Amino acid sequence: MFTDPIQRANPLISGPNADPDRDGRVNLLERQMGGHPLVPNSHYYPTVGIYSYVAPSDFLYGRMSLTISREHLATDLDPVFQVSTDLKRWKSGEEFTFVNTIAPYAGENRESWEVTSILRTTETQALYMRLAPVRPSRLNIKESLAQIEAIPADLLDKCVIPSGEFAGALTSIPRVYNLPSYNLQTYNISWYFASVGLVPFVESKPVVVKNYLECHLRVLKQLNLNPPGPNPPESNNYRMRDFNIDLPDFTRTARTDIPQVVPADADDSSAATFLGLASRYALKWPNDPWFAANVATLKAIWTANIKNQRNVKKSGPTNGLVRTYQEGWGLYYVNNQGATVRNEGDQSYLEDNVEVWADTLLFADALKQINDPDEALCRAEAAALRVAINDVLWDSVRNAWKPSDQHSTAVRVRYYADLQCQYFPELFGFTHYSGYEETQRRYDAAWAWLNGKTATYSADWWTSQAWDTHPDPVLAGQLIEPVYSDMGLAVVAMRRGDYEHARAYIAFAIDRWMTDNTRVPDNANKSGTWPGTVVSDIGYWHYLLKGVIARP
C-alpha cells in the first residue's frame, strides 16, 4: 500500500504496528480488515455483541461476540481471536473462541467474521476480546507435512470407515500408514480418541462429524440390546466399548485371539468427549434438529457414565470425583494368555475428570439452546466436580496435580500419566472456584512441574524420550504401545507464549513420528512399523496448521 519509497523506509509510517492515519488501527489491522493505512476510516471497525442464542436476560452474564471484516487478499495474515479476564493474559484457540459465521460482503473483496468467546462473564469477572492479526508460523509446518502427505484434514479422511456396520466411525490410526503393526491385522475403533480428534473439524467437516455421532449412537443402542461378555453379561447401561475390526473390508473380525469388543479407554472420559463433540456440533449448527432428536439418549449416556459415577466408590470413602468405570469395574477381555479377565478399578483420574467437567458444561450449553430443563442439573454437577478436582487432586505441598485419587502426592517418574496430566487443566480451560488468580497460579506451577526433569529421563518435554517405554513396570523397557506424538503439549505451550519450545517440539514430532515409520521395537516378540500419529492428535495438528494459536 505504500508506493512512496520514503514512506516504505520509515517504520513509523510503514511498520506493522505503526498507525500513520491515527485512526486507532495499526497497519497490520488495516491490511487484515481491508482498510487503508493512510486514510482514516471507522467503517471497518470491529463490533461487539452477544451471541445470538443467548437470551436477553443473559446479556450481562452471557457470551461476548466480536464481528470483523477480513480482506480476501490478506493471505499472509491469519485472524487470531483472543479473550482475557484481566487485559494481561490473553487466551486463543478453539477451547476459548469459536467462529459463528463467515459471510461475504456483496460486491466487495471482503467477508464478515463473527467470533464468540467460550468464556462467559460473571457478576465478579469481566471479559475482553481482541483481534490479533499474525503472520502465521504454520506455513513451514504445513509445507513439511505436505511433503510427507500428512495434512491433518487428509489424515482424518483416511480414518473414516466408508461402509459396513461401522460406517462413519473412525479408526484410531489413519489408513495411510503401512499396517499390520506388531503382528496385528486389525484396526482399533476408540470412540474416545475419535471424539477428541474431531473437535476442530466441527465447522469444516460437519458431515463427517454427524456421521460419526450417528454411528456411535447406532452401535451403542445395539450393544444395549445385546450386551457382550461372558456370564453374567456386562451391564447394558450405555457402557462405552471399543472394537477391533478386520482389514481390508472393515467388517468386524472373527479371529478368536482378538476380541471384537474390547474395553473402552474409560467410561467417563469416553462418554464426556462424545457428548462434548455432540454439543459443539449442536452449538455450531443450531438449525440441525439432530441434537434435539437424540437428546434423550445423550442424557442417558451422561447420567449412566458421569452423573451416577460421581461421588460413588465401590470401596472406601467418596470424594466427589467421577470414577473411571461404571460400578467401579472395567469390561471383560481376553488377555495375552487367552484367559478371560476383567479390568478392575475404583480410581478417578485427573485427566478424565477435567474432560468430564469441560464437556458437561458444553452439554449444558447445548441443552440451553433447546430449552431443556436439565441444563441446570448439568451445571450443578459441573460446579460440584470443579470443587472436588481442585480440592482432592491438587498437591498443595508439591504445587502440582496428582494423576488420580489413588496417588497421595504429585509424582514425576513417567511421562504418562505423571507429567501428561499436568497440562490437561490448562488445555481444557479448567478453573479454580476462587477465580482467575488461583487458576493461573496452578497453571504456572503445574507447567513448571512438567518442565522439571523426571526421575527416569534427562530430556525436557520438547525433546523427551519418555514416550518410549510402557508405563507398567512389569512391561518396562518393552515398546509395546505405539510411540505417538502428544500435540496437546504444543497447543498449551503456544497459548502460554512458549513459542520457541513449541516450535522445537513440532519439528521434533514431524521428524520423529510423522516421517519415521521404520523403527523396530525393542521387544523381540513385536515387529512392524510405527504409525506416525493417531486420530486424537490429528485434531491438534489441525489446530496448529489453522494458525489459531500462532504467535502474535
Coordinates of C-alpha atoms in Angstrom, one line a residue:
M1 CA 0.0 0.0 0.0
F2 CA 3.0 2.3 0.4
T3 CA 4.2 3.3 -3.0
D4 CA 6.4 6.2 -1.8
P5 CA 9.9 4.8 -1.1
I6 CA 10.4 7.3 1.7
Q7 CA 7.3 6.1 3.4
R8 CA 8.3 2.5 3.0
A9 CA 11.7 3.2 4.5
N10 CA 10.1 4.8 7.6
P11 CA 9.0 2.2 10.2
L12 CA 6.9 4.9 11.9
I13 CA 4.8 5.0 8.8
S14 CA 5.0 1.6 7.1
G15 CA 5.9 -0.6 10.2
P16 CA 3.4 -3.3 11.0
N17 CA 2.5 -1.6 14.3
A18 CA 2.5 1.9 13.0
D19 CA -0.7 4.0 12.7
P20 CA 0.1 6.8 10.3
D21 CA -3.5 7.9 9.7
R22 CA -4.1 7.9 13.5
D23 CA -7.5 6.1 13.3
G24 CA -6.7 3.7 16.1
R25 CA -5.8 0.7 13.8
V26 CA -2.2 -0.3 13.2
N27 CA -1.1 -1.2 9.7
L28 CA -1.5 -5.0 10.3
L29 CA -5.1 -4.4 11.3
E30 CA -5.7 -2.2 8.2
R31 CA -4.5 -4.9 5.9
Q32 CA -6.4 -7.6 7.8
M33 CA -9.7 -5.7 7.7
G34 CA -9.5 -4.1 4.3
G35 CA -8.8 -0.5 5.4
H36 CA -6.1 1.9 4.1
P37 CA -3.2 2.9 6.3
L38 CA -3.2 6.5 5.2
V39 CA -7.0 7.1 5.1
P40 CA -8.8 7.3 8.5
N41 CA -11.9 5.2 8.4
S42 CA -14.1 3.7 11.1
H43 CA -16.3 1.8 8.7
Y44 CA -14.5 -1.4 9.2
Y45 CA -14.1 -1.2 13.0
P46 CA -14.9 -4.4 14.9
T47 CA -18.3 -4.5 16.6
V48 CA -19.1 -6.2 19.9
G49 CA -22.3 -8.1 20.6
I50 CA -23.8 -11.0 22.4
Y51 CA -24.1 -14.4 20.8
S52 CA -27.5 -14.7 19.2
Y53 CA -28.9 -17.7 21.0
V54 CA -28.3 -16.2 24.5
A55 CA -31.5 -14.9 25.9
P56 CA -31.8 -11.1 26.7
S57 CA -31.8 -11.9 30.4
D58 CA -28.3 -13.3 30.0
F59 CA -27.0 -10.1 28.4
L60 CA -24.8 -9.2 31.4
Y61 CA -23.5 -12.7 32.0
G62 CA -23.5 -14.3 28.6
R63 CA -21.0 -14.8 25.8
M64 CA -19.4 -11.9 24.0
S65 CA -19.0 -11.9 20.2
L66 CA -16.7 -9.9 18.0
T67 CA -17.6 -9.2 14.4
I68 CA -14.8 -8.1 12.0
S69 CA -14.3 -7.7 8.3
R70 CA -11.5 -9.7 6.6
E71 CA -9.8 -8.8 3.4
H72 CA -9.6 -11.7 0.9
L73 CA -6.2 -10.6 -0.4
A74 CA -4.5 -10.6 3.0
T75 CA -3.4 -14.3 2.6
D76 CA -0.2 -13.6 4.5
L77 CA -2.2 -12.9 7.7
D78 CA -4.4 -15.0 10.0
P79 CA -7.0 -13.5 12.3
V80 CA -6.3 -14.8 15.8
F81 CA -9.1 -14.0 18.3
Q82 CA -8.2 -13.7 21.9
V83 CA -10.1 -13.4 25.2
S84 CA -9.0 -12.2 28.6
T85 CA -10.4 -11.6 32.0
D86 CA -7.8 -9.1 33.1
L87 CA -6.2 -7.5 30.0
K88 CA -2.9 -9.1 30.9
R89 CA -3.1 -12.8 29.9
W90 CA -4.8 -13.5 26.6
K91 CA -6.1 -16.9 25.5
S92 CA -6.8 -18.1 22.0
G93 CA -7.8 -21.3 20.2
E94 CA -10.9 -23.3 19.9
E95 CA -11.1 -24.0 23.6
F96 CA -11.7 -20.3 24.1
T97 CA -13.4 -19.0 21.0
F98 CA -15.4 -20.3 18.0
V99 CA -16.4 -18.9 14.7
N100 CA -20.2 -18.4 14.4
T101 CA -20.5 -17.2 10.8
I102 CA -18.4 -16.2 7.8
A103 CA -20.4 -14.2 5.3
P104 CA -19.2 -12.3 2.1
Y105 CA -19.9 -8.6 1.7
A106 CA -21.8 -8.1 -1.6
G107 CA -19.7 -6.7 -4.3
E108 CA -16.6 -6.4 -2.1
N109 CA -13.4 -8.4 -1.8
R110 CA -14.1 -8.9 1.9
E111 CA -16.0 -11.1 4.3
S112 CA -17.6 -10.7 7.7
W113 CA -16.5 -12.9 10.6
E114 CA -18.5 -13.3 13.8
V115 CA -16.5 -14.9 16.6
T116 CA -17.8 -15.8 20.1
S117 CA -16.0 -16.3 23.4
I118 CA -16.5 -19.7 25.1
L119 CA -15.6 -18.0 28.3
R120 CA -18.5 -16.2 30.0
T121 CA -18.8 -13.0 32.0
T122 CA -19.9 -13.4 35.6
E123 CA -21.0 -11.0 38.3
T124 CA -17.4 -10.6 39.5
Q125 CA -15.5 -11.3 36.3
A126 CA -15.2 -9.0 33.3
L127 CA -14.5 -10.4 29.8
Y128 CA -12.5 -8.8 27.0
M129 CA -11.9 -9.8 23.3
R130 CA -9.5 -8.6 20.7
L131 CA -8.2 -9.4 17.2
A132 CA -4.5 -10.1 16.8
P133 CA -3.6 -10.4 13.1
V134 CA -0.5 -12.7 12.8
R135 CA 1.9 -13.8 10.1
P136 CA 1.4 -17.5 10.6
S137 CA 4.4 -19.6 11.7
R138 CA 2.3 -22.6 10.5
L139 CA 3.4 -22.2 6.9
N140 CA 6.6 -24.1 7.1
I141 CA 4.8 -26.7 9.2
K142 CA 2.2 -27.2 6.5
E143 CA 4.9 -27.5 3.9
S144 CA 6.7 -30.1 5.9
L145 CA 3.6 -32.2 6.4
A146 CA 2.5 -31.8 2.7
Q147 CA 5.8 -33.3 1.6
I148 CA 5.1 -36.5 3.5
E149 CA 1.4 -36.4 2.6
A150 CA 0.3 -35.9 6.2
I151 CA -2.0 -32.9 6.1
P152 CA -4.4 -33.4 9.0
A153 CA -7.7 -33.0 7.1
D154 CA -6.5 -35.7 4.7
L155 CA -5.3 -38.0 7.5
L156 CA -8.7 -37.6 9.1
D157 CA -10.4 -38.7 5.9
K158 CA -8.2 -41.8 5.9
C159 CA -9.6 -42.7 9.4
V160 CA -13.2 -42.8 8.3
I161 CA -14.7 -46.2 7.7
P162 CA -16.6 -46.0 4.5
S163 CA -19.1 -48.9 4.7
G164 CA -20.5 -51.7 6.7
E165 CA -21.9 -51.7 10.2
F166 CA -19.3 -49.2 11.4
A167 CA -19.8 -46.8 8.5
G168 CA -19.0 -43.3 9.8
A169 CA -16.8 -44.5 12.7
L170 CA -13.1 -43.5 12.7
T171 CA -10.2 -45.9 13.2
S172 CA -7.5 -44.8 15.7
I173 CA -4.8 -44.9 13.0
P174 CA -5.1 -43.4 9.5
R175 CA -5.0 -46.0 6.8
V176 CA -2.1 -44.1 5.1
Y177 CA 0.3 -45.9 7.4
N178 CA 1.7 -49.3 6.5
L179 CA -0.1 -51.9 8.7
P180 CA -0.1 -54.6 10.0
S181 CA 1.9 -53.4 13.0
Y182 CA 3.3 -55.7 15.7
N183 CA 1.6 -58.7 14.1
L184 CA -1.9 -57.3 14.5
Q185 CA -4.1 -57.3 11.4
T186 CA -6.9 -55.2 12.8
Y187 CA -7.7 -51.5 13.3
N188 CA -9.0 -50.2 16.5
I189 CA -12.1 -48.1 16.9
S190 CA -11.6 -46.0 20.0
W191 CA -14.5 -43.6 20.5
Y192 CA -12.6 -41.5 22.9
F193 CA -9.7 -40.7 20.5
A194 CA -12.0 -40.1 17.6
S195 CA -14.2 -37.7 19.6
V196 CA -11.2 -35.7 20.7
G197 CA -9.7 -35.6 17.2
L198 CA -13.0 -34.5 15.5
V199 CA -13.5 -31.3 17.7
P200 CA -11.5 -29.0 15.4
F201 CA -13.4 -30.3 12.4
V202 CA -16.9 -29.5 13.5
E203 CA -17.0 -26.4 11.3
S204 CA -15.1 -27.6 8.3
K205 CA -16.3 -31.3 8.2
P206 CA -19.8 -31.3 9.6
V207 CA -20.9 -34.3 7.6
V208 CA -18.0 -36.4 8.8
V209 CA -18.8 -35.3 12.4
K210 CA -22.5 -36.0 12.1
N211 CA -22.0 -39.4 10.5
Y212 CA -19.6 -40.3 13.3
L213 CA -22.1 -39.2 16.0
E214 CA -24.9 -41.2 14.4
C215 CA -22.7 -44.3 14.1
H216 CA -21.7 -44.2 17.7
L217 CA -25.3 -43.9 18.9
R218 CA -26.3 -46.7 16.5
V219 CA -23.7 -49.1 17.8
L220 CA -24.3 -48.1 21.4
K221 CA -28.0 -48.8 21.1
Q222 CA -27.3 -52.2 19.6
L223 CA -25.0 -53.0 22.4
N224 CA -27.6 -52.1 24.9
L225 CA -30.0 -54.6 23.2
N226 CA -27.3 -57.4 23.1
P227 CA -24.6 -56.8 25.8
P228 CA -21.4 -58.7 25.2
G229 CA -19.3 -60.5 27.7
P230 CA -19.3 -63.9 29.5
N231 CA -21.9 -64.8 32.1
P232 CA -23.0 -62.8 33.9
P233 CA -23.4 -60.4 30.9
E234 CA -22.0 -57.0 31.1
S235 CA -24.2 -54.2 32.2
N236 CA -26.1 -52.7 29.3
N237 CA -26.3 -49.3 30.9
Y238 CA -24.8 -47.3 28.0
R239 CA -21.3 -48.7 28.6
M240 CA -18.5 -47.3 26.4
R241 CA -16.9 -50.1 24.4
D242 CA -14.3 -50.1 21.7
F243 CA -13.8 -52.5 18.8
N244 CA -11.2 -54.2 16.7
I245 CA -12.1 -54.6 13.0
D246 CA -10.6 -56.5 10.1
L247 CA -8.7 -55.2 7.1
P248 CA -9.4 -54.5 4.3
D249 CA -13.2 -54.8 4.2
F250 CA -13.7 -53.2 7.6
T251 CA -16.0 -55.9 8.9
R252 CA -15.7 -57.0 12.5
T253 CA -13.0 -59.6 13.0
A254 CA -13.9 -63.2 13.5
R255 CA -10.4 -64.1 15.0
T256 CA -10.7 -65.6 18.4
D257 CA -7.4 -64.2 19.7
I258 CA -8.5 -60.6 19.2
P259 CA -11.9 -59.9 20.8
Q260 CA -14.4 -58.0 18.7
V261 CA -15.5 -55.9 21.7
V262 CA -12.6 -54.6 23.8
P263 CA -12.6 -52.5 27.0
A264 CA -13.1 -48.8 26.3
D265 CA -10.3 -46.4 27.3
A266 CA -12.6 -45.3 30.1
D267 CA -16.4 -45.0 30.6
D268 CA -16.3 -41.5 32.0
S269 CA -14.0 -39.7 29.5
S270 CA -15.3 -41.7 26.5
A271 CA -18.8 -40.6 27.3
A272 CA -17.8 -37.0 28.1
T273 CA -15.8 -36.4 24.9
F274 CA -18.6 -37.8 22.8
L275 CA -21.1 -35.6 24.5
G276 CA -18.8 -32.6 24.1
L277 CA -18.4 -33.3 20.4
A278 CA -22.2 -33.6 20.0
S279 CA -22.7 -30.4 21.9
R280 CA -20.2 -28.5 19.8
Y281 CA -22.0 -29.7 16.7
A282 CA -25.3 -28.6 18.1
L283 CA -24.0 -25.1 19.0
K284 CA -22.2 -24.7 15.7
W285 CA -25.2 -25.9 13.6
P286 CA -28.3 -24.9 15.6
N287 CA -30.7 -25.4 12.7
D288 CA -29.9 -29.1 12.5
P289 CA -32.6 -31.0 14.6
W290 CA -30.2 -33.9 15.2
F291 CA -29.3 -32.9 18.8
A292 CA -32.9 -32.4 19.9
A293 CA -34.0 -35.6 18.2
N294 CA -31.3 -37.6 20.2
V295 CA -31.2 -35.6 23.4
A296 CA -32.9 -38.4 25.5
T297 CA -30.2 -40.9 24.6
L298 CA -27.5 -38.3 25.1
K299 CA -28.8 -37.6 28.6
A300 CA -28.9 -41.3 29.3
I301 CA -25.3 -41.6 28.4
W302 CA -24.4 -38.6 30.6
T303 CA -26.4 -40.0 33.5
A304 CA -25.0 -43.5 33.3
N305 CA -21.4 -42.7 32.8
I306 CA -21.0 -39.4 34.6
K307 CA -23.7 -38.3 36.9
N308 CA -24.2 -41.7 38.5
Q309 CA -20.5 -42.2 38.8
R310 CA -19.7 -39.0 40.6
N311 CA -19.2 -39.2 44.4
V312 CA -19.6 -43.0 44.2
K313 CA -17.0 -45.6 45.2
K314 CA -17.1 -49.4 45.2
S315 CA -14.9 -49.3 48.3
G316 CA -13.6 -46.6 50.6
P317 CA -14.9 -43.1 51.1
T318 CA -16.3 -41.0 48.4
N319 CA -14.6 -37.8 47.3
G320 CA -16.9 -36.1 44.8
L321 CA -14.9 -37.2 41.7
V322 CA -16.2 -39.2 38.8
R323 CA -14.8 -42.7 38.7
T324 CA -13.4 -44.2 35.5
Y325 CA -15.6 -47.2 35.1
Q326 CA -19.3 -47.9 35.8
E327 CA -19.7 -49.8 39.0
G328 CA -16.0 -49.5 39.5
W329 CA -15.3 -52.2 37.0
G330 CA -14.0 -52.3 33.5
L331 CA -15.1 -54.8 30.8
Y332 CA -14.2 -58.4 30.4
Y333 CA -11.5 -59.1 27.9
V334 CA -9.2 -61.8 26.7
N335 CA -5.6 -61.3 27.8
N336 CA -2.4 -62.4 26.1
Q337 CA -2.6 -65.8 27.8
G338 CA -6.1 -66.4 26.4
A339 CA -7.7 -66.0 29.8
T340 CA -10.9 -64.1 30.3
V341 CA -10.2 -61.4 32.9
R342 CA -11.8 -58.1 33.9
N343 CA -10.4 -54.6 34.3
E344 CA -10.7 -53.6 37.9
G345 CA -10.5 -50.2 39.4
D346 CA -12.3 -47.7 41.5
Q347 CA -10.0 -44.8 40.6
S348 CA -10.8 -41.3 39.4
Y349 CA -8.2 -39.8 37.0
L350 CA -7.4 -36.1 36.8
E351 CA -7.4 -36.1 33.0
D352 CA -10.8 -37.8 32.8
N353 CA -12.4 -35.6 35.4
V354 CA -11.1 -32.4 33.7
E355 CA -12.6 -33.6 30.4
V356 CA -15.9 -34.5 32.1
W357 CA -16.1 -31.0 33.7
A358 CA -15.4 -29.2 30.4
D359 CA -17.7 -31.4 28.3
T360 CA -20.5 -31.3 30.9
L361 CA -20.5 -27.5 30.6
L362 CA -20.7 -27.8 26.8
F363 CA -23.5 -30.2 27.2
A364 CA -25.3 -27.7 29.4
D365 CA -24.9 -25.0 26.7
A366 CA -26.4 -27.3 24.1
L367 CA -29.3 -28.2 26.4
K368 CA -29.9 -24.4 27.0
Q369 CA -30.1 -23.9 23.2
I370 CA -33.1 -26.2 23.0
N371 CA -34.5 -25.0 26.4
D372 CA -34.1 -28.4 28.1
P373 CA -34.7 -28.1 31.8
D374 CA -31.8 -30.5 32.6
E375 CA -29.3 -27.7 31.8
A376 CA -29.4 -26.6 35.4
L377 CA -28.6 -30.2 36.6
C378 CA -25.6 -30.4 34.3
R379 CA -24.3 -27.1 35.5
A380 CA -24.7 -28.1 39.2
E381 CA -22.9 -31.3 38.6
A382 CA -20.0 -29.5 36.9
A383 CA -19.8 -27.0 39.7
A384 CA -19.6 -29.7 42.3
L385 CA -17.0 -31.6 40.2
R386 CA -14.8 -28.5 39.9
V387 CA -14.6 -28.2 43.7
A388 CA -13.7 -31.9 44.0
I389 CA -11.0 -31.8 41.4
N390 CA -9.4 -28.7 42.9
D391 CA -9.6 -30.0 46.5
V392 CA -8.8 -33.7 46.0
L393 CA -6.3 -33.8 43.1
W394 CA -4.1 -30.7 43.8
D395 CA -1.0 -31.4 45.8
S396 CA -0.5 -28.1 47.7
V397 CA 2.9 -29.1 49.0
R398 CA 4.5 -30.0 45.7
N399 CA 2.4 -27.5 43.7
A400 CA 1.3 -29.9 41.0
W401 CA -1.6 -32.2 40.1
K402 CA -1.9 -35.8 41.3
P403 CA -2.6 -38.2 38.4
S404 CA -5.5 -39.8 40.2
D405 CA -7.1 -40.1 43.6
Q406 CA -5.0 -43.3 44.0
H407 CA -2.0 -41.1 44.4
S408 CA -1.3 -39.4 47.7
T409 CA 1.1 -36.8 46.0
A410 CA 2.1 -35.5 42.7
V411 CA 4.7 -37.7 41.1
R412 CA 7.3 -37.2 38.4
V413 CA 8.6 -40.6 37.3
R414 CA 6.9 -41.2 34.0
Y415 CA 5.6 -39.1 31.2
Y416 CA 2.2 -40.8 31.2
A417 CA 0.4 -40.1 33.4
D418 CA 2.6 -38.3 35.9
L419 CA 3.6 -35.4 33.6
Q420 CA 1.0 -35.5 30.9
C421 CA -1.8 -34.8 33.4
Q422 CA -0.1 -31.5 34.4
Y423 CA -1.2 -29.6 31.3
F424 CA -4.7 -31.0 31.0
P425 CA -6.4 -28.4 33.2
E426 CA -4.9 -25.6 31.2
L427 CA -5.7 -27.3 27.8
F428 CA -9.4 -27.6 28.7
G429 CA -9.6 -24.2 30.5
F430 CA -10.3 -25.8 33.9
T431 CA -10.7 -23.1 36.6
H432 CA -10.4 -22.8 40.3
Y433 CA -13.6 -21.8 42.1
S434 CA -11.9 -18.8 43.8
G435 CA -11.2 -17.1 40.5
Y436 CA -8.6 -16.2 38.0
E437 CA -5.5 -15.7 40.2
E438 CA -5.5 -19.2 41.7
T439 CA -6.4 -20.7 38.4
Q440 CA -3.4 -19.1 36.7
R441 CA -1.1 -19.8 39.7
R442 CA -1.9 -23.5 39.3
Y443 CA -1.4 -23.4 35.6
D444 CA 2.0 -22.0 36.1
A445 CA 3.0 -24.3 38.9
A446 CA 1.9 -27.4 37.0
W447 CA 3.7 -26.3 33.9
A448 CA 6.9 -25.8 35.9
W449 CA 6.4 -29.3 37.4
L450 CA 6.1 -30.8 33.9
N451 CA 9.2 -28.9 32.7
G452 CA 11.2 -30.3 35.6
K453 CA 13.4 -33.3 35.0
T454 CA 11.8 -36.7 35.6
A455 CA 13.4 -39.3 37.7
T456 CA 14.0 -41.5 34.7
Y457 CA 14.6 -39.2 31.8
S458 CA 17.0 -36.3 31.5
A459 CA 15.4 -34.6 28.4
D460 CA 12.8 -31.9 28.6
W461 CA 9.3 -32.4 27.1
W462 CA 10.1 -30.9 23.7
T463 CA 12.8 -33.5 23.0
S464 CA 11.9 -36.1 25.5
Q465 CA 12.5 -39.9 25.2
A466 CA 9.9 -40.5 27.9
W467 CA 7.4 -41.9 25.3
D468 CA 9.5 -45.0 24.7
T469 CA 8.6 -47.4 27.4
H470 CA 5.3 -48.8 28.7
P471 CA 4.2 -47.2 32.0
D472 CA 3.5 -50.6 33.5
P473 CA 6.7 -51.6 35.5
V474 CA 6.2 -55.2 34.6
L475 CA 6.4 -54.3 30.9
A476 CA 9.0 -51.5 31.3
G477 CA 11.6 -51.4 28.5
Q478 CA 9.2 -53.0 26.0
L479 CA 7.9 -50.8 23.2
I480 CA 4.5 -52.4 23.4
E481 CA 2.4 -49.3 22.8
P482 CA 2.9 -47.2 19.7
V483 CA 5.1 -44.2 20.2
Y484 CA 2.8 -41.3 19.3
S485 CA 3.2 -37.6 19.4
D486 CA 1.3 -35.7 22.1
M487 CA 0.5 -32.4 20.3
G488 CA -1.6 -31.1 23.2
L489 CA 1.7 -30.0 24.6
A490 CA 2.4 -27.7 21.7
V491 CA -1.1 -26.3 22.0
V492 CA -0.7 -25.3 25.6
A493 CA 2.9 -24.1 25.1
M494 CA 1.9 -21.7 22.3
R495 CA -1.0 -20.4 24.4
R496 CA 1.4 -19.7 27.1
G497 CA 3.7 -17.9 24.8
D498 CA 6.4 -20.5 24.9
Y499 CA 6.8 -20.4 21.1
E500 CA 10.5 -21.4 21.0
H501 CA 9.9 -24.8 22.7
A502 CA 6.5 -25.3 20.9
R503 CA 8.1 -24.9 17.5
A504 CA 11.0 -27.2 18.6
Y505 CA 8.5 -29.8 19.6
I506 CA 6.5 -29.5 16.4
A507 CA 9.7 -30.0 14.3
F508 CA 10.7 -32.9 16.6
A509 CA 7.3 -34.5 16.2
I510 CA 7.4 -34.3 12.4
D511 CA 10.9 -35.7 12.3
R512 CA 10.4 -38.5 14.8
W513 CA 6.8 -39.6 14.4
M514 CA 5.3 -38.4 11.2
T515 CA 8.2 -39.5 9.0
D516 CA 9.7 -42.4 10.9
N517 CA 7.7 -45.5 10.1
T518 CA 10.6 -48.0 10.1
R519 CA 11.6 -48.1 13.8
V520 CA 11.8 -51.6 15.2
P521 CA 10.6 -52.2 18.7
D522 CA 13.0 -53.3 21.4
N523 CA 10.7 -56.2 22.3
A524 CA 11.8 -59.0 20.0
N525 CA 8.4 -60.5 20.0
K526 CA 6.9 -57.5 18.3
S527 CA 7.7 -56.3 14.8
G528 CA 6.4 -53.9 12.2
T529 CA 6.2 -50.2 11.5
W530 CA 5.3 -47.4 13.9
P531 CA 2.2 -45.4 12.9
G532 CA 3.0 -41.7 12.8
T533 CA 0.0 -40.3 14.6
V534 CA -3.4 -41.1 16.0
V535 CA -6.8 -39.6 15.3
S536 CA -6.9 -37.6 18.5
D537 CA -3.6 -35.9 17.7
I538 CA -4.8 -35.2 14.1
G539 CA -7.1 -32.7 15.7
Y540 CA -4.3 -30.9 17.5
W541 CA -2.2 -30.9 14.3
H542 CA -5.2 -29.2 12.6
Y543 CA -5.2 -26.6 15.4
L544 CA -1.6 -25.8 14.7
L545 CA -2.0 -25.6 10.9
K546 CA -5.0 -23.3 11.2
G547 CA -2.9 -20.8 13.0
V548 CA -5.4 -20.3 15.8
I549 CA -2.5 -20.3 18.3
A550 CA 0.2 -18.8 16.1
R551 CA 2.5 -16.2 17.6
P552 CA 1.0 -12.7 17.6

